[in-house]
mmCIF file of C-alpha atoms in Angstrom:
data_model
loop_
_atom_site.group_PDB
_atom_site.id
_atom_site.type_symbol
_atom_site.label_atom_id
_atom_site.label_comp_id
_atom_site.label_asym_id
_atom_site.label_seq_id
_atom_site.Cartn_x
_atom_site.Cartn_y
_atom_site.Cartn_z
ATOM 1 C CA MET E 6 115.270 59.188 186.896
ATOM 2 C CA THR E 7 115.004 62.860 185.976
ATOM 3 C CA SER E 8 117.494 65.114 187.755
ATOM 4 C CA PRO E 9 116.440 68.484 189.225
ATOM 5 C CA GLY E 10 118.313 70.236 186.435
ATOM 6 C CA GLN E 11 116.524 68.239 183.776
ATOM 7 C CA GLY E 12 113.193 68.943 185.450
ATOM 8 C CA LEU E 13 113.869 72.684 185.466
ATOM 9 C CA THR E 14 114.942 72.571 181.834
ATOM 10 C CA LEU E 15 111.791 70.726 180.856
ATOM 11 C CA ALA E 16 109.588 73.143 182.812
ATOM 12 C CA GLY E 17 111.308 76.155 181.249
ATOM 13 C CA THR E 18 111.018 74.672 177.774
ATOM 14 C CA VAL E 19 107.301 73.974 178.166
ATOM 15 C CA MET E 20 106.722 77.571 179.270
ATOM 16 C CA ALA E 21 108.857 78.971 176.440
ATOM 17 C CA VAL E 22 106.937 76.978 173.833
ATOM 18 C CA THR E 23 103.595 78.002 175.363
ATOM 19 C CA LEU E 24 104.461 81.702 175.512
ATOM 20 C CA THR E 25 105.806 81.692 171.977
ATOM 21 C CA ALA E 26 102.552 80.146 170.748
ATOM 22 C CA HIS E 27 100.716 82.910 172.594
ATOM 23 C CA SER E 28 102.900 85.591 170.986
ATOM 24 C CA ILE E 29 102.083 84.173 167.541
ATOM 25 C CA LEU E 30 98.382 84.534 168.340
ATOM 26 C CA ASN E 31 98.849 88.063 169.645
ATOM 27 C CA ALA E 32 100.810 89.058 166.552
ATOM 28 C CA ARG E 33 97.659 88.263 164.559
ATOM 29 C CA LEU E 34 95.263 89.945 167.014
ATOM 30 C CA VAL E 35 97.142 93.143 167.831
ATOM 31 C CA ARG E 36 95.411 96.350 166.733
ATOM 32 C CA ARG E 37 97.172 98.292 164.011
ATOM 33 C CA PRO E 38 96.337 101.850 162.964
ATOM 34 C CA VAL E 39 95.617 102.223 159.260
ATOM 35 C CA ARG E 40 95.385 105.294 157.105
ATOM 36 C CA PRO E 41 91.763 106.541 157.329
ATOM 37 C CA MET E 42 89.716 106.923 154.165
ATOM 38 C CA THR E 43 88.268 110.247 155.322
ATOM 39 C CA GLU E 44 89.517 113.159 157.387
ATOM 40 C CA VAL E 45 89.095 113.202 161.149
ATOM 41 C CA SER E 46 86.187 115.536 161.826
ATOM 42 C CA GLU E 47 86.818 116.330 165.507
ATOM 43 C CA ARG E 48 89.321 118.575 167.203
ATOM 44 C CA VAL E 49 92.509 116.816 168.272
ATOM 45 C CA SER E 50 94.986 118.112 170.844
ATOM 46 C CA ILE E 51 98.580 116.894 170.597
ATOM 47 C CA LEU E 52 100.234 117.325 173.993
ATOM 48 C CA VAL E 53 104.020 117.234 174.372
ATOM 49 C CA PRO E 54 105.709 117.410 177.796
ATOM 50 C CA ALA E 55 109.288 118.632 177.357
ATOM 51 C CA ARG E 56 112.115 118.966 179.855
ATOM 52 C CA ASP E 57 115.538 119.611 178.340
ATOM 53 C CA GLU E 58 114.464 118.296 174.939
ATOM 54 C CA ALA E 59 116.058 120.841 172.610
ATOM 55 C CA GLU E 60 117.925 118.062 170.813
ATOM 56 C CA THR E 61 114.911 115.869 170.056
ATOM 57 C CA LEU E 62 112.064 118.386 169.672
ATOM 58 C CA PRO E 63 112.930 119.703 166.178
ATOM 59 C CA ALA E 64 112.342 116.295 164.570
ATOM 60 C CA LEU E 65 109.095 115.734 166.475
ATOM 61 C CA LEU E 66 107.711 119.194 165.723
ATOM 62 C CA ALA E 67 108.624 118.890 162.045
ATOM 63 C CA SER E 68 106.737 115.600 161.880
ATOM 64 C CA LEU E 69 103.725 117.063 163.695
ATOM 65 C CA ARG E 70 103.576 120.024 161.339
ATOM 66 C CA ASP E 71 103.335 117.555 158.445
ATOM 67 C CA GLN E 72 100.265 115.768 159.831
ATOM 68 C CA ARG E 73 97.437 115.288 157.357
ATOM 69 C CA GLY E 74 93.867 114.146 157.688
ATOM 70 C CA VAL E 75 93.285 116.143 160.893
ATOM 71 C CA PRO E 76 92.236 119.647 159.822
ATOM 72 C CA ASP E 77 91.285 120.768 163.349
ATOM 73 C CA LEU E 78 94.539 120.246 165.219
ATOM 74 C CA GLU E 79 96.345 122.008 168.048
ATOM 75 C CA ILE E 80 99.883 121.245 169.210
ATOM 76 C CA LEU E 81 100.705 122.219 172.792
ATOM 77 C CA VAL E 82 104.259 121.898 174.098
ATOM 78 C CA LEU E 83 104.957 122.447 177.784
ATOM 79 C CA ASP E 84 108.456 123.519 178.734
ATOM 80 C CA ASP E 85 108.914 121.905 182.133
ATOM 81 C CA ALA E 86 111.643 124.088 183.640
ATOM 82 C CA SER E 87 114.182 123.216 180.962
ATOM 83 C CA THR E 88 117.773 124.379 181.301
ATOM 84 C CA ASP E 89 118.546 124.098 177.582
ATOM 85 C CA ASP E 90 117.054 125.753 174.469
ATOM 86 C CA THR E 91 113.712 123.926 174.594
ATOM 87 C CA THR E 92 111.740 127.203 174.710
ATOM 88 C CA ALA E 93 113.622 128.673 171.749
ATOM 89 C CA VAL E 94 113.042 125.543 169.673
ATOM 90 C CA VAL E 95 109.295 125.640 170.275
ATOM 91 C CA LEU E 96 109.008 129.365 169.636
ATOM 92 C CA ALA E 97 110.898 129.024 166.355
ATOM 93 C CA ALA E 98 108.516 126.304 165.207
ATOM 94 C CA ALA E 99 105.477 128.304 166.338
ATOM 95 C CA GLN E 100 106.483 131.257 164.188
ATOM 96 C CA SER E 101 105.722 129.290 161.039
ATOM 97 C CA ASP E 102 102.783 127.246 162.341
ATOM 98 C CA ARG E 103 99.981 128.851 164.329
ATOM 99 C CA ARG E 104 98.797 125.450 165.580
ATOM 100 C CA ILE E 105 101.882 125.196 167.810
ATOM 101 C CA ARG E 106 101.658 126.857 171.214
ATOM 102 C CA LEU E 107 104.235 127.001 173.984
ATOM 103 C CA LEU E 108 103.193 126.585 177.609
ATOM 104 C CA HIS E 109 105.522 127.364 180.493
ATOM 105 C CA GLY E 110 105.239 124.785 183.236
ATOM 106 C CA ALA E 111 104.329 125.787 186.768
ATOM 107 C CA PRO E 112 106.717 124.876 189.602
ATOM 108 C CA LEU E 113 106.439 121.224 190.551
ATOM 109 C CA ALA E 114 103.728 120.891 193.197
ATOM 110 C CA PRO E 115 104.249 118.767 196.337
ATOM 111 C CA GLY E 116 103.203 115.148 195.878
ATOM 112 C CA TRP E 117 103.584 115.245 192.092
ATOM 113 C CA LEU E 118 106.157 113.658 189.838
ATOM 114 C CA GLY E 119 107.376 115.693 186.906
ATOM 115 C CA LYS E 120 105.752 114.022 183.917
ATOM 116 C CA PRO E 121 102.245 113.614 185.395
ATOM 117 C CA HIS E 122 102.424 117.267 186.475
ATOM 118 C CA ALA E 123 103.374 118.374 182.965
ATOM 119 C CA CYS E 124 100.691 116.213 181.348
ATOM 120 C CA HIS E 125 98.073 117.541 183.770
ATOM 121 C CA GLN E 126 98.867 121.113 182.753
ATOM 122 C CA LEU E 127 98.765 120.231 179.081
ATOM 123 C CA ALA E 128 95.402 118.480 179.389
ATOM 124 C CA SER E 129 93.991 121.446 181.327
ATOM 125 C CA ALA E 130 94.890 123.759 178.446
ATOM 126 C CA ALA E 131 93.717 121.407 175.663
ATOM 127 C CA THR E 132 90.475 122.018 173.760
ATOM 128 C CA GLY E 133 90.230 118.816 171.726
ATOM 129 C CA SER E 134 87.780 115.966 172.141
ATOM 130 C CA VAL E 135 90.757 113.622 171.726
ATOM 131 C CA LEU E 136 93.985 114.094 173.683
ATOM 132 C CA VAL E 137 97.158 112.617 172.186
ATOM 133 C CA PHE E 138 100.149 112.593 174.521
ATOM 134 C CA VAL E 139 103.446 112.344 172.629
ATOM 135 C CA ASP E 140 106.955 112.187 174.050
ATOM 136 C CA ALA E 141 109.516 114.631 172.706
ATOM 137 C CA ASP E 142 111.782 111.885 171.331
ATOM 138 C CA VAL E 143 109.099 110.435 169.029
ATOM 139 C CA VAL E 144 108.934 111.052 165.271
ATOM 140 C CA CYS E 145 105.528 110.607 163.628
ATOM 141 C CA ALA E 146 104.579 109.609 160.096
ATOM 142 C CA PRO E 147 102.294 112.082 158.270
ATOM 143 C CA ASP E 148 99.191 109.936 158.907
ATOM 144 C CA ALA E 149 100.023 109.112 162.529
ATOM 145 C CA MET E 150 97.462 111.315 164.245
ATOM 146 C CA ALA E 151 94.651 110.570 161.817
ATOM 147 C CA ALA E 152 95.319 106.838 162.014
ATOM 148 C CA THR E 153 95.545 106.858 165.811
ATOM 149 C CA VAL E 154 92.308 108.812 166.294
ATOM 150 C CA THR E 155 90.541 106.608 163.758
ATOM 151 C CA LEU E 156 91.724 103.498 165.611
ATOM 152 C CA LEU E 157 90.419 104.962 168.864
ATOM 153 C CA ARG E 158 86.994 105.667 167.392
ATOM 154 C CA THR E 159 86.504 102.589 165.212
ATOM 155 C CA THR E 160 87.383 100.166 168.021
ATOM 156 C CA GLY E 161 85.120 101.849 170.557
ATOM 157 C CA LEU E 162 88.013 102.027 173.003
ATOM 158 C CA ASP E 163 88.555 104.977 175.324
ATOM 159 C CA LEU E 164 92.346 104.810 175.184
ATOM 160 C CA VAL E 165 94.791 103.378 172.676
ATOM 161 C CA SER E 166 98.557 103.290 172.917
ATOM 162 C CA PRO E 167 100.277 102.552 169.597
ATOM 163 C CA TYR E 168 103.831 101.512 170.472
ATOM 164 C CA PRO E 169 106.281 103.369 168.202
ATOM 165 C CA ARG E 170 108.950 101.383 166.393
ATOM 166 C CA PRO E 171 111.960 101.286 168.755
ATOM 167 C CA ILE E 172 115.150 102.685 167.293
ATOM 168 C CA ALA E 173 117.993 100.717 168.866
ATOM 169 C CA ILE E 174 121.542 101.319 167.679
ATOM 170 C CA THR E 175 124.030 100.440 170.414
ATOM 171 C CA ALA E 176 124.440 96.892 171.701
ATOM 172 C CA THR E 177 122.709 97.633 175.009
ATOM 173 C CA GLU E 178 119.783 99.307 173.256
ATOM 174 C CA ARG E 179 119.379 96.272 171.027
ATOM 175 C CA LEU E 180 119.407 93.996 174.066
ATOM 176 C CA ILE E 181 116.787 95.870 176.090
ATOM 177 C CA GLN E 182 114.571 98.112 173.961
ATOM 178 C CA PRO E 183 112.746 95.312 172.065
ATOM 179 C CA LEU E 184 111.635 93.865 175.408
ATOM 180 C CA LEU E 185 109.087 96.694 175.762
ATOM 181 C CA ALA E 186 106.786 95.292 173.083
ATOM 182 C CA TRP E 187 107.945 91.697 173.600
ATOM 183 C CA SER E 188 106.696 91.702 177.194
ATOM 184 C CA TRP E 189 103.042 92.391 176.406
ATOM 185 C CA LEU E 190 102.943 90.622 173.051
ATOM 186 C CA THR E 191 104.164 87.494 174.837
ATOM 187 C CA THR E 192 102.165 87.580 178.071
ATOM 188 C CA LEU E 193 99.060 89.763 177.665
ATOM 189 C CA PRO E 194 95.850 88.181 176.285
ATOM 190 C CA LEU E 195 95.008 91.151 174.094
ATOM 191 C CA ARG E 196 91.293 90.743 173.472
ATOM 192 C CA VAL E 197 90.652 89.800 177.103
ATOM 193 C CA ALA E 198 92.704 92.788 178.267
ATOM 194 C CA GLU E 199 90.575 95.166 176.188
ATOM 195 C CA ARG E 200 87.427 94.078 178.011
ATOM 196 C CA SER E 201 88.851 93.484 181.479
ATOM 197 C CA ALA E 202 89.088 96.046 184.269
ATOM 198 C CA ARG E 203 91.822 94.035 186.003
ATOM 199 C CA PRO E 204 94.876 96.264 186.642
ATOM 200 C CA SER E 205 97.242 93.397 185.835
ATOM 201 C CA LEU E 206 95.869 93.206 182.288
ATOM 202 C CA SER E 207 97.162 96.637 181.303
ATOM 203 C CA ALA E 208 99.911 97.728 178.943
ATOM 204 C CA ALA E 209 100.541 101.213 177.591
ATOM 205 C CA ASN E 210 103.460 103.309 176.418
ATOM 206 C CA GLY E 211 103.667 106.989 177.285
ATOM 207 C CA GLN E 212 105.535 107.689 174.067
ATOM 208 C CA LEU E 213 102.187 107.791 172.249
ATOM 209 C CA ILE E 214 98.783 107.620 173.946
ATOM 210 C CA ALA E 215 95.421 108.773 172.595
ATOM 211 C CA VAL E 216 92.516 109.086 174.991
ATOM 212 C CA ASP E 217 88.977 110.356 174.668
ATOM 213 C CA ALA E 218 88.801 113.673 176.547
ATOM 214 C CA GLY E 219 85.616 112.700 178.368
ATOM 215 C CA ALA E 220 87.072 109.372 179.465
ATOM 216 C CA TYR E 221 90.215 111.157 180.615
ATOM 217 C CA THR E 222 88.151 113.481 182.807
ATOM 218 C CA ARG E 223 86.037 110.657 184.243
ATOM 219 C CA ALA E 224 89.221 108.781 185.132
ATOM 220 C CA GLY E 225 90.539 111.762 187.081
ATOM 221 C CA GLY E 226 93.223 112.591 184.531
ATOM 222 C CA HIS E 227 96.812 112.839 185.643
ATOM 223 C CA ALA E 228 95.717 114.405 188.922
ATOM 224 C CA GLY E 229 94.606 110.949 190.007
ATOM 225 C CA ILE E 230 97.993 109.403 189.218
ATOM 226 C CA ARG E 231 100.198 112.297 190.233
ATOM 227 C CA ALA E 232 102.809 110.193 192.022
ATOM 228 C CA GLU E 233 102.949 107.272 189.586
ATOM 229 C CA VAL E 234 106.320 106.616 187.969
ATOM 230 C CA LEU E 235 104.720 104.445 185.259
ATOM 231 C CA ASP E 236 102.100 107.089 184.529
ATOM 232 C CA ASP E 237 101.186 105.545 181.166
ATOM 233 C CA ILE E 238 100.040 102.226 182.624
ATOM 234 C CA ALA E 239 98.519 104.062 185.602
ATOM 235 C CA LEU E 240 96.425 106.209 183.246
ATOM 236 C CA LEU E 241 95.081 103.143 181.458
ATOM 237 C CA ARG E 242 94.240 101.534 184.790
ATOM 238 C CA ALA E 243 92.431 104.701 185.881
ATOM 239 C CA VAL E 244 90.409 104.683 182.661
ATOM 240 C CA LYS E 245 89.469 101.060 183.316
ATOM 241 C CA ARG E 246 88.466 101.778 186.910
ATOM 242 C CA SER E 247 86.110 104.497 185.716
ATOM 243 C CA GLY E 248 84.350 102.097 183.339
ATOM 244 C CA GLY E 249 86.383 102.698 180.185
ATOM 245 C CA ARG E 250 88.410 100.371 178.000
ATOM 246 C CA GLY E 251 91.852 100.625 176.541
ATOM 247 C CA ALA E 252 94.644 98.632 174.941
ATOM 248 C CA PRO E 253 98.090 98.753 173.383
ATOM 249 C CA ALA E 254 98.528 98.636 169.624
ATOM 250 C CA ASP E 255 101.314 98.203 167.098
ATOM 251 C CA GLY E 256 102.358 101.717 166.115
ATOM 252 C CA SER E 257 105.526 100.759 164.269
ATOM 253 C CA GLN E 258 104.167 101.988 160.930
ATOM 254 C CA ILE E 259 103.131 105.419 162.201
ATOM 255 C CA ALA E 260 105.867 106.447 164.657
ATOM 256 C CA SER E 261 109.384 105.694 165.841
ATOM 257 C CA CYS E 262 111.337 106.503 168.976
ATOM 258 C CA ARG E 263 114.897 106.283 170.183
ATOM 259 C CA MET E 264 114.511 106.472 173.958
ATOM 260 C CA TYR E 265 118.119 106.287 175.097
ATOM 261 C CA ARG E 266 121.422 106.943 173.379
ATOM 262 C CA SER E 267 123.913 105.471 175.836
ATOM 263 C CA TRP E 268 124.222 102.705 178.407
ATOM 264 C CA ARG E 269 124.094 105.242 181.238
ATOM 265 C CA GLU E 270 120.872 106.795 179.964
ATOM 266 C CA LEU E 271 119.311 103.368 179.472
ATOM 267 C CA ARG E 272 120.372 102.130 182.902
ATOM 268 C CA ASP E 273 119.129 105.217 184.720
ATOM 269 C CA GLY E 274 115.960 105.402 182.625
ATOM 270 C CA TYR E 275 114.886 101.884 183.469
ATOM 271 C CA THR E 276 116.056 101.790 187.064
ATOM 272 C CA LYS E 277 114.004 104.887 187.865
ATOM 273 C CA SER E 278 110.789 102.991 187.127
ATOM 274 C CA LEU E 279 111.225 99.207 187.055
ATOM 275 C CA TRP E 280 110.715 98.959 190.809
ATOM 276 C CA SER E 281 107.090 100.066 190.377
ATOM 277 C CA ALA E 282 106.250 97.494 187.697
ATOM 278 C CA PHE E 283 105.738 94.528 190.022
ATOM 279 C CA GLY E 284 104.429 95.931 193.305
ATOM 280 C CA SER E 285 107.052 94.588 195.718
ATOM 281 C CA PRO E 286 110.614 93.236 195.764
ATOM 282 C CA GLY E 287 109.242 89.740 196.292
ATOM 283 C CA ALA E 288 106.923 89.973 193.311
ATOM 284 C CA ALA E 289 109.717 91.376 191.163
ATOM 285 C CA ALA E 290 112.001 88.515 192.179
ATOM 286 C CA ALA E 291 109.273 85.982 191.421
ATOM 287 C CA VAL E 292 108.595 87.397 187.954
ATOM 288 C CA MET E 293 112.265 87.568 187.087
ATOM 289 C CA GLY E 294 112.747 84.057 188.438
ATOM 290 C CA VAL E 295 110.031 82.720 186.150
ATOM 291 C CA LEU E 296 111.534 84.563 183.175
ATOM 292 C CA GLY E 297 114.936 83.140 184.033
ATOM 293 C CA LEU E 298 113.510 79.633 184.259
ATOM 294 C CA THR E 299 111.734 80.104 180.924
ATOM 295 C CA TYR E 300 114.457 81.732 178.854
ATOM 296 C CA VAL E 301 117.820 81.392 180.615
ATOM 297 C CA VAL E 302 117.769 77.856 182.053
ATOM 298 C CA PRO E 303 117.027 76.145 178.700
ATOM 299 C CA ALA E 304 119.781 78.170 177.034
ATOM 300 C CA ILE E 305 122.314 77.066 179.649
ATOM 301 C CA ALA E 306 121.125 73.482 179.296
ATOM 302 C CA ALA E 307 121.487 73.728 175.525
ATOM 303 C CA LEU E 308 125.125 74.749 175.957
ATOM 304 C CA CYS E 309 125.553 71.612 178.058
ATOM 305 C CA GLY E 310 124.197 69.402 175.288
ATOM 306 C CA SER E 311 120.541 69.066 176.306
ATOM 307 C CA TRP E 312 118.170 68.663 173.347
ATOM 308 C CA ILE E 313 115.273 69.773 175.542
ATOM 309 C CA GLY E 314 117.307 72.872 176.285
ATOM 310 C CA VAL E 315 117.879 73.435 172.568
ATOM 311 C CA LEU E 316 114.125 73.266 172.018
ATOM 312 C CA GLY E 317 113.461 75.716 174.856
ATOM 313 C CA TYR E 318 116.154 78.114 173.683
ATOM 314 C CA GLY E 319 114.844 77.920 170.113
ATOM 315 C CA ALA E 320 111.307 78.627 171.305
ATOM 316 C CA GLY E 321 112.519 81.700 173.186
ATOM 317 C CA VAL E 322 114.388 82.976 170.146
ATOM 318 C CA ALA E 323 111.353 82.325 167.944
ATOM 319 C CA GLY E 324 109.120 84.265 170.328
ATOM 320 C CA ARG E 325 111.526 87.192 170.257
ATOM 321 C CA VAL E 326 111.511 87.123 166.445
ATOM 322 C CA VAL E 327 107.711 87.049 166.329
ATOM 323 C CA SER E 328 107.386 90.034 168.657
ATOM 324 C CA ALA E 329 110.126 91.925 166.820
ATOM 325 C CA GLN E 330 108.424 91.484 163.480
ATOM 326 C CA ALA E 331 105.072 92.469 164.986
ATOM 327 C CA SER E 332 106.484 95.646 166.535
ATOM 328 C CA GLY E 333 109.049 96.775 163.982
ATOM 329 C CA SER E 334 112.112 95.798 166.012
ATOM 330 C CA ARG E 335 115.249 94.245 164.595
ATOM 331 C CA SER E 336 115.037 90.436 164.569
ATOM 332 C CA TRP E 337 118.459 89.105 163.596
ATOM 333 C CA PRO E 338 120.893 88.401 165.071
ATOM 334 C CA ASP E 339 119.514 90.194 168.150
ATOM 335 C CA ALA E 340 116.961 87.493 168.991
ATOM 336 C CA LEU E 341 119.783 84.979 169.498
ATOM 337 C CA ALA E 342 120.840 86.948 172.587
ATOM 338 C CA HIS E 343 117.389 86.788 174.182
ATOM 339 C CA PRO E 344 118.624 84.959 177.328
ATOM 340 C CA VAL E 345 121.152 87.768 177.809
ATOM 341 C CA SER E 346 118.384 90.370 177.336
ATOM 342 C CA VAL E 347 116.284 88.713 180.043
ATOM 343 C CA SER E 348 119.285 88.510 182.365
ATOM 344 C CA VAL E 349 120.114 92.201 181.922
ATOM 345 C CA ALA E 350 116.454 93.123 182.499
ATOM 346 C CA ALA E 351 116.519 91.148 185.761
ATOM 347 C CA TRP E 352 119.699 92.943 186.822
ATOM 348 C CA LEU E 353 118.159 96.345 186.036
ATOM 349 C CA THR E 354 115.122 95.423 188.114
ATOM 350 C CA GLY E 355 117.348 94.515 191.041
ATOM 351 C CA VAL E 356 119.281 97.776 190.748
ATOM 352 C CA SER E 357 115.993 99.677 190.578
ATOM 353 C CA TRP E 358 114.774 98.185 193.850
ATOM 354 C CA TYR E 359 118.176 98.730 195.477
ATOM 355 C CA ARG E 360 118.130 102.415 194.551
ATOM 356 C CA LYS E 361 114.500 102.748 195.593
ATOM 357 C CA GLN E 362 115.167 101.351 199.035
ATOM 358 C CA ARG E 363 118.159 103.670 199.432
ATOM 359 C CA GLY E 364 116.006 106.627 198.365
ATOM 360 C CA ASN E 365 118.333 107.808 195.615
ATOM 361 C CA LEU E 366 116.202 107.430 192.484
ATOM 362 C CA SER E 367 116.164 110.500 190.262
ATOM 363 C CA TRP E 368 115.510 111.538 186.680
ATOM 364 C CA LYS E 369 116.457 114.725 184.881
ATOM 365 C CA GLY E 370 117.572 116.388 188.077
ATOM 366 C CA ARG E 371 114.476 115.549 190.105
ATOM 367 C CA SER E 372 114.230 113.086 192.954
ATOM 368 C CA ILE E 373 111.779 110.218 192.526
ATOM 369 C CA GLY E 374 112.295 108.742 195.963
#
């Protein structure tokens, strides 16, 4: 007779094997920008929201100044009430490159969150037929903009989000950061998601998003998602609701990003937004429970000598390796700690909901609620 523990281990193993098989398929299907054979003929607006980004902006701006294959390019940087030298950094870069222009952000309007408000102002000032939103902590390869715009146009999509290669140095970064790409490479049916208007079939990364300007306007722009913490996914969903199509892509060859540089930054960065990823505390608990069953239970069983558990744990590790190789993340030995990664992600989700319900979520000195 099978015990409850053995039944859970078997169920988790079956799911781990199935999801890993799906990630292998997605690794073959995922869109990847390639260097275009000809120059981009349309005007492209690169839009950078910046709040206290004096440390990261120099590298981004240097990489944007080196862009090739996009002769008609403007680079707009909005200083969103920074308290550091963000303005001075942008002005210094603008002195040697007329394509760079500094915008001073308006005071945060009621009902808006900071980043959507900044992006709305940037889009209002842009003149390109393609809008490329780039976070200040991203560094782009010289062909990044040309390749991204070409991907947008050749696929017929209205929005593409090439995920930059995650730079993860500390132990906590290496545990959590690869889960960004792993989550959609493992669970999202990519080709179906491109055609579907279903909100649940949406994945995007605000670090790098290119959207057709007309589609952006039809979707209501950031004005329509002014209070969304996960504004990147919300923008894709808005594009879909207005009849457009969009999808994530592997951007590891054209850009990189180190989001957080300490455990405190990582914890606060994720807890500010994870609560909004699942809709309700119950849904969040259900999702994390399924992930625990799939990736943690087999690992525990493996430690107790279960060969089914070994198979499930191995499948989870293999899926992490597949997604890491498909997204430019580090594979070894990090993938071996995948059950720990999932457990920490579940803990961060719980902390996020706890802080949300206490009303003490904040980011960069601004309350989120």
